[in-house]
XYZ file of C-alpha atoms in Angstrom:
662
model
C 0.000 0.000 0.000
C 1.239 3.500 -0.822
C 0.754 5.609 2.330
C 2.518 8.843 1.336
C -0.121 11.416 0.486
C 2.149 12.878 -2.158
C 3.272 9.629 -3.783
C 1.651 8.968 -7.131
C 4.060 6.427 -8.591
C 4.685 2.741 -7.946
C 7.548 0.614 -9.241
C 7.077 -3.130 -9.731
C 10.432 -4.914 -9.846
C 9.092 -8.489 -9.911
C 7.995 -8.663 -13.570
C 8.913 -11.418 -16.006
C 9.357 -11.015 -19.779
C 6.475 -12.252 -21.932
C 3.888 -11.892 -19.164
C 0.798 -9.683 -18.994
C 0.030 -7.815 -15.775
C -3.105 -5.942 -14.722
C -2.971 -3.231 -12.077
C -5.731 -1.493 -10.100
C -5.166 1.531 -7.878
C -7.721 2.340 -5.149
C -7.687 5.520 -3.064
C -7.854 5.158 0.760
C -8.756 8.041 3.086
C -7.193 8.599 6.520
C -10.309 7.073 8.079
C -9.877 3.876 6.075
C -12.560 4.501 3.464
C -11.699 2.780 0.192
C -12.781 4.331 -3.102
C -15.319 2.314 -5.089
C -13.723 2.992 -8.413
C -10.120 2.353 -9.376
C -7.534 3.365 -11.943
C -6.722 0.378 -14.134
C -3.765 -0.391 -16.385
C -2.570 -3.432 -18.335
C 1.096 -4.039 -19.118
C 2.910 -6.608 -21.186
C 6.292 -6.713 -22.795
C 4.687 -5.987 -26.166
C 4.455 -2.407 -24.886
C 8.167 -2.058 -25.686
C 9.195 -2.401 -29.357
C 12.188 -4.630 -30.098
C 15.651 -3.201 -30.558
C 16.589 -2.813 -34.219
C 19.745 -1.848 -36.105
C 19.326 0.821 -38.829
C 20.374 -0.096 -42.333
C 24.098 0.407 -42.816
C 24.947 0.191 -39.096
C 28.716 0.106 -38.486
C 31.147 -0.903 -35.741
C 34.425 1.055 -35.841
C 37.699 1.234 -33.911
C 39.018 4.662 -32.924
C 41.611 6.246 -30.638
C 44.153 3.452 -30.924
C 46.649 3.103 -28.103
C 49.584 0.751 -27.707
C 47.440 -1.952 -26.113
C 43.881 -0.627 -26.379
C 41.218 0.726 -28.703
C 37.894 2.531 -28.367
C 34.961 0.864 -30.175
C 32.088 3.001 -31.499
C 28.922 1.898 -33.298
C 25.767 3.191 -34.940
C 23.067 3.566 -32.225
C 20.304 0.951 -32.432
C 16.641 1.872 -32.223
C 14.781 1.138 -28.944
C 18.012 -0.008 -27.286
C 18.038 -0.284 -23.481
C 21.473 -1.961 -23.303
C 24.314 -3.156 -25.510
C 26.480 -6.300 -25.267
C 30.016 -6.190 -26.667
C 31.646 -9.452 -27.795
C 35.335 -10.184 -28.494
C 36.018 -13.310 -30.550
C 32.541 -14.642 -29.664
C 32.911 -14.104 -25.911
C 30.922 -11.514 -23.966
C 33.339 -8.710 -23.171
C 30.991 -6.345 -21.319
C 27.797 -4.274 -21.480
C 26.985 -0.609 -22.039
C 23.865 1.505 -21.415
C 21.522 2.151 -24.327
C 22.262 5.886 -24.381
C 25.981 5.247 -25.008
C 27.562 3.812 -28.142
C 31.244 3.515 -27.215
C 33.215 0.845 -25.367
C 36.899 0.897 -24.301
C 38.863 -2.333 -24.889
C 42.323 -2.773 -23.373
C 44.929 -5.542 -22.893
C 45.253 -6.024 -26.651
C 48.437 -7.506 -28.145
C 50.070 -5.805 -31.177
C 50.056 -7.999 -34.285
C 47.010 -9.978 -33.096
C 43.706 -10.175 -35.015
C 40.468 -9.614 -33.086
C 36.787 -9.864 -34.081
C 34.362 -7.596 -32.232
C 30.569 -7.578 -32.375
C 27.824 -5.612 -30.617
C 24.164 -6.572 -30.002
C 21.259 -4.465 -28.654
C 18.533 -5.367 -26.146
C 15.198 -3.650 -25.473
C 13.323 -2.925 -22.219
C 12.138 -6.536 -21.863
C 15.526 -8.186 -22.439
C 15.006 -9.239 -26.046
C 18.349 -9.116 -27.897
C 19.253 -8.702 -31.552
C 21.418 -11.316 -33.270
C 22.622 -9.422 -36.362
C 24.501 -6.463 -34.865
C 27.474 -4.830 -36.614
C 30.815 -6.692 -36.587
C 34.458 -5.618 -37.031
C 37.693 -7.596 -37.501
C 40.961 -5.731 -36.832
C 44.658 -6.463 -36.356
C 46.221 -4.503 -33.493
C 49.281 -2.433 -34.469
C 51.707 -0.438 -32.321
C 49.403 2.608 -32.195
C 50.152 6.332 -32.090
C 53.540 7.080 -30.480
C 53.917 10.745 -31.519
C 53.387 13.409 -28.786
C 51.347 16.614 -29.336
C 52.986 19.796 -30.680
C 52.773 23.043 -28.610
C 53.378 26.299 -30.554
C 52.515 30.023 -30.757
C 52.807 30.484 -26.984
C 51.689 33.943 -25.770
C 53.257 35.882 -24.108
C 56.277 34.780 -26.134
C 59.461 33.682 -24.446
C 61.238 36.624 -22.730
C 58.442 39.040 -23.711
C 57.584 42.143 -21.606
C 53.884 42.819 -20.882
C 52.475 46.014 -19.390
C 49.440 44.615 -17.614
C 49.089 42.593 -14.419
C 46.386 40.554 -16.166
C 47.969 38.989 -19.261
C 46.114 36.398 -21.330
C 48.070 33.166 -21.815
C 47.415 31.217 -25.025
C 48.955 28.539 -27.248
C 48.216 26.317 -30.250
C 48.250 22.583 -29.467
C 48.077 20.076 -32.326
C 48.535 16.324 -32.737
C 48.972 14.283 -35.911
C 47.745 11.101 -34.220
C 44.673 10.524 -32.068
C 44.357 14.134 -30.844
C 45.613 16.249 -27.954
C 42.434 16.996 -26.016
C 42.766 14.384 -23.311
C 44.800 16.639 -21.012
C 46.146 20.215 -21.121
C 47.615 21.991 -18.082
C 49.041 25.507 -17.712
C 51.395 26.349 -14.825
C 52.442 29.899 -13.864
C 55.339 30.034 -11.422
C 54.582 26.305 -10.824
C 50.982 27.049 -9.802
C 48.403 25.251 -11.935
C 45.875 27.688 -13.434
C 42.195 26.825 -13.784
C 39.637 28.209 -16.219
C 41.349 26.873 -19.358
C 39.241 27.490 -22.491
C 39.907 25.267 -25.504
C 38.776 25.850 -29.080
C 38.790 22.355 -30.581
C 38.337 23.525 -34.173
C 41.187 26.068 -34.027
C 43.361 23.930 -31.765
C 43.924 26.840 -29.342
C 43.919 27.017 -25.566
C 43.492 30.181 -23.491
C 43.612 31.030 -19.790
C 43.334 34.344 -17.931
C 45.666 35.622 -15.214
C 44.984 38.372 -12.693
C 47.050 40.651 -10.465
C 50.523 39.456 -11.405
C 53.363 41.266 -9.713
C 55.998 43.180 -11.646
C 58.930 40.969 -12.584
C 59.752 37.720 -14.381
C 57.260 34.812 -14.398
C 57.769 31.211 -15.553
C 55.137 29.686 -17.871
C 54.874 25.905 -18.386
C 52.318 24.272 -20.724
C 51.842 20.493 -20.800
C 49.664 18.488 -23.235
C 48.742 14.767 -23.332
C 47.135 12.995 -26.268
C 44.528 10.253 -25.950
C 47.065 7.424 -25.974
C 49.290 8.909 -23.263
C 51.978 10.647 -25.346
C 53.114 13.829 -23.557
C 54.565 17.211 -24.651
C 55.755 20.190 -22.593
C 57.088 23.719 -23.243
C 58.649 26.126 -20.708
C 58.953 29.882 -21.352
C 59.100 33.095 -19.313
C 57.853 36.684 -19.579
C 58.207 39.912 -17.563
C 55.388 42.075 -16.144
C 56.175 45.827 -16.123
C 53.038 47.612 -14.894
C 52.505 51.290 -13.983
C 50.345 51.150 -10.805
C 48.876 54.683 -10.834
C 45.530 53.647 -12.396
C 41.993 53.274 -10.935
C 41.639 51.333 -7.681
C 38.859 48.905 -6.737
C 37.507 49.357 -3.176
C 38.335 46.582 -0.719
C 35.932 43.615 -1.140
C 34.818 44.569 -4.671
C 33.343 41.645 -6.621
C 31.846 40.903 -10.010
C 28.384 39.313 -9.776
C 26.043 37.712 -12.303
C 22.249 38.068 -12.575
C 19.395 37.405 -15.021
C 21.039 34.247 -16.358
C 19.307 32.611 -19.330
C 20.413 30.054 -21.900
C 21.940 32.775 -24.134
C 22.582 35.854 -21.969
C 23.451 37.180 -18.511
C 24.073 40.503 -16.771
C 27.374 41.452 -15.080
C 27.267 43.817 -12.086
C 30.105 45.577 -10.195
C 30.788 48.444 -7.782
C 32.445 51.750 -8.878
C 36.258 51.866 -8.942
C 37.986 54.985 -7.579
C 39.312 57.240 -10.338
C 37.681 55.253 -13.156
C 36.084 56.924 -16.178
C 35.056 53.645 -17.803
C 35.166 49.870 -17.687
C 36.331 47.241 -20.159
C 34.498 43.880 -20.202
C 36.321 40.650 -21.136
C 34.818 37.274 -22.042
C 37.272 34.372 -21.936
C 40.192 36.820 -22.274
C 38.794 38.728 -25.260
C 37.378 42.263 -25.054
C 33.596 42.232 -25.451
C 32.802 45.921 -24.986
C 33.520 49.045 -22.926
C 31.154 51.296 -20.949
C 31.770 54.871 -19.766
C 30.724 57.092 -16.894
C 28.494 55.871 -14.067
C 27.571 52.571 -15.667
C 28.126 49.546 -13.428
C 26.421 46.701 -15.284
C 26.572 45.073 -18.685
C 24.388 42.457 -20.398
C 26.293 39.838 -22.384
C 24.347 38.201 -25.231
C 24.992 35.554 -27.876
C 26.109 32.907 -25.377
C 25.742 29.173 -25.899
C 23.357 27.277 -23.613
C 24.722 25.068 -20.850
C 28.306 26.396 -21.092
C 30.951 27.847 -18.768
C 32.333 31.366 -19.391
C 34.997 33.436 -17.634
C 34.221 37.162 -17.377
C 36.376 40.030 -16.081
C 35.944 43.787 -15.749
C 38.909 46.172 -15.923
C 38.650 49.835 -14.849
C 40.462 52.586 -16.795
C 40.916 56.346 -16.330
C 40.969 59.319 -18.667
C 44.625 58.918 -19.649
C 44.344 55.172 -20.405
C 45.777 53.767 -17.197
C 44.089 50.529 -16.071
C 43.365 49.027 -12.684
C 46.046 46.727 -11.334
C 43.340 44.229 -10.385
C 40.421 42.997 -12.458
C 37.152 41.677 -11.074
C 36.481 38.137 -12.327
C 33.527 35.745 -12.348
C 32.980 32.266 -13.793
C 29.375 31.756 -14.954
C 27.260 28.914 -16.334
C 24.441 29.491 -18.816
C 21.133 27.712 -18.429
C 19.616 24.873 -20.423
C 17.014 26.296 -22.845
C 13.503 25.234 -21.909
C 11.111 24.429 -24.707
C 8.358 27.002 -24.849
C 4.843 26.124 -23.861
C 2.740 24.764 -26.732
C 0.911 27.560 -28.614
C -2.496 26.463 -27.306
C -1.433 26.031 -23.661
C -4.240 26.794 -21.214
C -4.718 27.236 -17.484
C -8.268 26.402 -16.432
C -10.329 26.322 -13.235
C -12.558 23.315 -12.561
C -14.634 21.842 -9.731
C -15.346 25.010 -7.811
C -15.934 24.665 -4.067
C -17.208 27.129 -1.503
C -13.747 28.625 -1.051
C -11.644 26.617 -3.501
C -11.032 25.688 -7.117
C -8.986 23.033 -8.878
C -6.582 24.469 -11.457
C -5.285 22.361 -14.345
C -2.984 23.247 -17.226
C -1.516 22.006 -20.495
C 1.691 20.010 -19.832
C 4.965 21.620 -20.921
C 7.709 19.494 -22.495
C 11.144 18.593 -21.135
C 10.544 20.092 -17.684
C 11.033 18.853 -14.124
C 9.020 21.357 -12.107
C 6.050 23.717 -12.267
C 5.659 26.908 -10.240
C 2.108 28.122 -9.556
C 1.505 31.813 -8.886
C -1.495 33.633 -7.375
C -1.567 37.378 -8.021
C 2.149 37.265 -8.875
C 3.185 35.403 -5.706
C 4.411 31.766 -5.938
C 2.154 29.471 -3.910
C 3.424 25.992 -4.792
C 6.106 24.041 -6.670
C 5.042 20.760 -8.290
C 6.778 17.916 -10.132
C 6.492 17.520 -13.907
C 3.784 14.830 -13.707
C 1.551 17.082 -11.596
C -0.624 19.264 -13.833
C -3.455 19.861 -11.381
C -3.583 21.727 -8.069
C -6.373 22.589 -5.626
C -6.293 26.215 -4.442
C -8.054 26.973 -1.148
C -8.915 30.113 0.796
C -10.618 31.898 -2.112
C -13.168 34.609 -1.290
C -16.406 34.793 -3.373
C -16.630 37.974 -5.439
C -12.832 38.426 -5.470
C -10.764 38.510 -8.683
C -7.622 36.368 -8.851
C -4.865 36.032 -11.450
C -3.186 32.631 -11.607
C -0.140 31.721 -13.687
C 2.021 28.619 -14.083
C 5.673 28.488 -15.184
C 7.964 25.523 -15.906
C 11.662 24.710 -15.574
C 14.185 21.919 -15.981
C 17.413 22.446 -14.045
C 17.750 25.979 -15.417
C 15.706 29.145 -15.226
C 11.914 29.333 -15.010
C 9.959 30.139 -18.157
C 8.216 33.499 -18.293
C 5.475 32.872 -20.829
C 3.406 30.179 -19.131
C -0.414 30.102 -19.369
C -2.357 32.592 -17.251
C -5.933 32.785 -15.942
C -7.814 35.724 -14.432
C -11.110 34.849 -12.767
C -13.569 36.078 -10.183
C -14.479 33.596 -7.488
C -18.175 32.750 -7.539
C -20.161 30.827 -4.971
C -19.161 27.516 -6.588
C -20.911 24.216 -5.964
C -22.823 24.666 -2.699
C -25.203 21.752 -3.130
C -24.468 18.638 -1.068
C -25.168 15.132 -2.342
C -28.714 13.730 -2.064
C -29.227 10.483 -0.130
C -32.451 8.596 -0.964
C -34.071 5.153 -1.047
C -32.281 4.058 2.130
C -32.589 0.336 2.931
C -33.627 -0.870 5.453
C -36.197 1.911 5.311
C -36.814 4.095 8.354
C -38.680 2.104 11.065
C -38.495 -1.057 8.944
C -38.424 -4.493 10.598
C -35.846 -6.984 9.310
C -35.656 -10.626 10.283
C -31.900 -11.145 9.892
C -28.890 -10.084 12.009
C -26.928 -9.477 8.772
C -28.890 -6.897 6.780
C -27.495 -5.312 3.616
C -27.415 -1.518 3.852
C -28.018 0.393 0.618
C -28.928 3.874 -0.588
C -29.056 5.889 -3.781
C -26.629 8.845 -3.577
C -26.590 11.495 -6.302
C -24.848 14.848 -6.715
C -25.824 17.526 -9.222
C -22.472 19.321 -8.961
C -18.931 17.972 -9.051
C -19.861 14.402 -8.112
C -19.816 12.073 -5.097
C -16.352 11.715 -3.580
C -16.690 9.552 -0.431
C -19.353 7.850 1.702
C -19.297 6.560 5.276
C -21.899 4.212 6.811
C -22.251 3.613 10.555
C -24.648 1.414 12.534
C -24.961 2.441 16.188
C -21.861 4.608 15.731
C -19.697 1.770 14.361
C -18.294 2.324 10.855
C -18.986 -0.466 8.354
C -15.987 -1.556 6.228
C -15.972 -2.192 2.492
C -18.487 0.462 1.512
C -19.074 0.269 -2.244
C -20.438 2.926 -4.612
C -21.592 2.087 -8.140
C -21.105 5.191 -10.283
C -23.494 3.924 -12.975
C -26.472 3.147 -10.731
C -25.454 5.767 -8.095
C -26.037 3.061 -5.473
C -24.054 2.600 -2.260
C -23.982 -0.789 -0.517
C -22.477 -2.020 2.741
C -23.020 -5.130 4.872
C -23.751 -5.268 8.590
C -23.121 -8.464 10.536
C -24.218 -9.941 13.853
C -26.691 -7.224 14.871
C -28.609 -7.895 18.064
C -32.399 -8.065 18.376
C -33.799 -4.552 18.793
C -33.612 -1.058 17.307
C -30.493 0.177 15.523
C -29.494 3.642 14.316
C -28.283 3.886 10.721
C -26.228 6.944 9.690
C -25.053 7.558 6.129
C -22.729 10.502 5.428
C -21.628 11.465 1.917
C -19.244 14.158 0.623
C -18.842 15.579 -2.858
C -15.503 16.533 -4.426
C -15.595 20.066 -2.987
C -16.447 18.832 0.521
C -20.183 19.546 0.596
C -21.676 17.110 3.121
C -24.992 15.258 3.282
C -26.289 13.088 6.118
C -29.142 10.619 6.554
C -30.094 9.247 9.996
C -32.761 6.525 10.222
C -33.459 3.491 12.362
C -34.623 -0.049 11.837
C -35.519 -3.002 14.019
C -33.942 -6.444 13.960
C -36.680 -8.919 14.996
C -36.688 -12.683 15.532
C -37.657 -14.605 12.453
C -41.447 -15.341 12.327
C -42.792 -18.898 12.552
C -43.145 -19.214 8.799
C -40.618 -18.739 6.017
C -39.183 -15.242 5.585
C -38.576 -13.413 2.334
C -35.269 -11.464 2.313
C -35.688 -7.722 2.019
C -36.062 -6.706 -1.604
C -37.317 -10.129 -2.772
C -39.064 -9.983 -6.141
C -41.232 -12.100 -8.409
C -40.402 -11.715 -12.107
C -41.937 -13.011 -15.331
C -39.987 -14.109 -18.415
C -40.569 -16.004 -21.675
C -43.981 -14.316 -22.001
C -46.048 -15.537 -24.991
C -49.704 -15.197 -25.899
C -50.599 -18.223 -23.761
C -47.730 -18.897 -21.327
C -44.918 -17.422 -19.231
C -42.277 -18.368 -16.637
C -42.254 -17.019 -13.061
C -39.008 -16.753 -11.052
C -38.371 -15.649 -7.471
C -35.654 -15.404 -4.846
C -35.057 -18.001 -2.129
C -37.147 -17.557 1.045
C -35.482 -18.444 4.349
C -36.933 -21.625 5.937
C -39.055 -22.576 2.918
C -39.512 -26.170 1.748
C -41.866 -25.288 -1.119
C -43.736 -22.512 -2.865
C -47.404 -21.993 -3.816
C -48.198 -19.958 -6.937
C -51.415 -17.894 -7.211
C -53.007 -16.509 -10.384
C -55.513 -13.729 -9.808
C -55.976 -14.972 -6.223
C -56.433 -18.644 -7.122
C -53.851 -21.383 -6.673
C -52.227 -22.133 -10.029
C -49.700 -24.700 -8.821
C -46.996 -25.627 -6.290
C -43.298 -26.572 -6.365
C -41.097 -28.170 -3.693
C -37.450 -28.188 -2.680
C -34.861 -26.003 -4.390
C -37.161 -24.920 -7.208
C -37.517 -21.170 -7.705
C -39.439 -20.959 -10.987
C -42.795 -22.084 -12.412
C -44.147 -22.342 -15.971
C -47.723 -21.048 -16.344
C -49.798 -22.163 -19.367
C -53.342 -21.986 -20.720
C -53.381 -18.180 -20.585
C -55.489 -15.975 -22.844
C -53.676 -13.728 -25.335
C -53.429 -9.992 -24.697
C -54.696 -10.458 -21.118
C -53.382 -9.025 -17.813
C -52.804 -11.408 -14.883
C -51.642 -10.885 -11.287
C -49.374 -13.559 -9.831
C -48.231 -14.119 -6.235
C -45.805 -16.661 -4.808
C -46.171 -17.888 -1.230
C -43.410 -19.751 0.657
C -44.367 -22.817 2.743
C -42.290 -24.667 5.366
C -42.423 -28.332 6.417
C -44.970 -27.569 9.178
C -47.328 -25.856 6.767
C -46.506 -22.322 7.935
C -46.711 -19.746 5.169
C -44.766 -16.560 4.534
C -45.981 -12.974 4.864
C -45.383 -9.996 2.552
C -45.227 -12.246 -0.483
C -43.761 -10.867 -3.753
C -46.281 -9.949 -6.443
C -46.051 -9.219 -10.163
C -48.538 -8.195 -12.841
C -48.032 -9.462 -16.405
C -49.845 -8.973 -19.706
C -49.658 -11.798 -22.260
C -48.793 -11.094 -25.851
C -51.347 -10.890 -28.633
C -52.073 -14.195 -30.406
C -49.811 -15.119 -33.314
C -51.309 -16.207 -36.666
C -54.894 -15.576 -37.860
C -57.770 -15.686 -35.390
C -61.044 -16.478 -37.172
C -64.632 -17.008 -36.116
C -66.376 -20.070 -37.427
C -69.295 -22.376 -36.638
C -69.583 -26.097 -36.252
C -72.873 -27.601 -37.367
C -74.377 -29.740 -34.634
C -77.769 -31.140 -35.752
C -80.365 -29.980 -35.310
C -78.735 -26.585 -34.333
C -75.374 -24.866 -34.543
C -72.391 -25.003 -32.168
C -70.515 -21.663 -32.004
C -66.849 -22.450 -31.289
C -66.043 -18.742 -30.840
C -62.556 -17.541 -31.764
C -59.687 -19.850 -32.474
C -56.237 -19.537 -33.999
C -55.754 -20.941 -37.474
C -52.570 -23.024 -37.796
C -51.043 -24.559 -40.893
C -50.985 -23.815 -44.634
C -53.923 -22.148 -46.341
C -56.478 -24.402 -47.960
C -59.724 -26.130 -47.274
C -58.219 -28.422 -44.631
C -57.228 -26.234 -41.642
C -56.220 -26.898 -38.055
C -57.657 -24.615 -35.387
C -56.227 -24.200 -31.890
C -59.622 -23.893 -30.221
C -58.367 -23.432 -26.643
C -55.453 -21.140 -27.645
C -52.838 -23.080 -25.667
C -50.328 -22.955 -28.568
C -50.579 -26.752 -29.190
C -52.773 -28.747 -31.601
C -53.879 -31.762 -29.577
C -56.892 -33.840 -28.700
C -58.751 -30.842 -27.285
C -58.809 -29.186 -30.707
C -60.732 -29.852 -33.903
C -59.570 -30.510 -37.448
C -61.894 -28.613 -39.702
C -62.475 -30.119 -43.152
C -64.557 -28.127 -45.617
C -65.459 -28.769 -49.192
C -65.495 -26.008 -51.726
C -68.911 -24.496 -52.016
C -70.445 -25.132 -55.375
C -70.612 -22.072 -57.611
């Protein structure tokens, strides 16, 4: 059972491939009331399509080392996992969202055959994945090449904040596995690398005047190393603008493509120069202490610095720096996104909205103030404390791990009175003041709601709650069973709530009495008629307690009797298109009869065929046979069902007539 009020997910880890599973989810209140309806779902492994390799799928070997290689392959469709084989033996596995695998401990001059297969969510694996046969050679043994180092060896720079850069290239597998820059044997962070241009760049700040040692080291992907050591001299004139103690560069209004830099005024400054990754972006003048940087890439690191300068071109000895990360762009809301209010209560409403894509959270606002944060699967929220006649503006925004959207759907509404009508409880059984002859009566009632619908129902007898209350949404009927009630009067209370907490209550009483001397019909017993024709029908009834037989009455007269476990009776010799009243009476072995016997009224169908009047000559007079039903083919010889019992037998007459002359 899920007991967390906020938990709306359940993970089943005991499934088997090829099986079908059916799930039902019932809601349980704090008082133990179980909902009568349930959410249902069916799952089988056919839900997940099989993994499949696209046409032309390839397995390739890249980034060769002396004793290793990196395998890459075309991604398979619907892949949950990959298996990598070496010479027919399983080498290892990889997740379905990755398509590379590192293989080591290879011997130069040896031939190897590699193959990869894909499996789907249910563990079904392909058998025709891409294959590759290779012979391992000695690999790349050439180190990277480091050139164009700036500042150049023995150069003199006139700023305490020089930008260090170099070009790093490699004729083999590439040089991007490791690059380090050391200044005076201190490793610098914030290295920016342009893979296409093969350049690396790093910023320095507040260097002292004098000679500094620069060391750049590069490793390629197979472990070959290169290193260059140079030096340069800083010769800086310190009479420029000065930043106050504790000055910092801060970042605000970060999006996926822009951000704003903010700083405090520097003493003696007439302007500020903004750098992005060591390159000048722009300059501002006068009393301007912020700058918005645009054109950034989403989900990327940038290094920013601000340098103060005065009217004669002198710069601050220190620059303010800040490393910043841009956000992941969030897909905009669909064009037809809506925020709607449903199921109004006295002081509440339920808001629902169109789901946004690729988000993790929603933020709900009321009159511009955030009131709740919800997970991505939650697109509905009940808002309470609303005042009738008051206007409210609601808005919902979405986010992933980045910034919130700003164009989410919005709704302005005025709170009305909402659904104030409680449910209606009717047709309570046992009825008020009724007498029942069983200690285990079935409690039932019809509960309807003209507003938002019935939400929960509680039934108590003498203050004790009955378990397993059921509510049929189609018939609007609630049922519950009481057990072991004592002889005497009992108080029955039924309470029902709708979805906005309107409450209805019904309080009645009934009496449990000892069973009478004769058989007893259960409450609600009925007598029904079926198979109705023009001359016959079948009666059926429910079992009476203590009965050994039943007596059937037609229009007050005994029509027949049955004994034992027989609960139906066929009635014949009825007139067509005629109404009859039937009653069934239960009888026990001592001859005692039941009270309050079930009754039904039935009308037979009209006669089938042709009903004709005719006469039979009976010398010396005439015998009028009245109406009868003609049966059989047309002609002079006809059969007539004189007593209309649907059967031609000895009680009927075969009428033979000759054609009248002329």
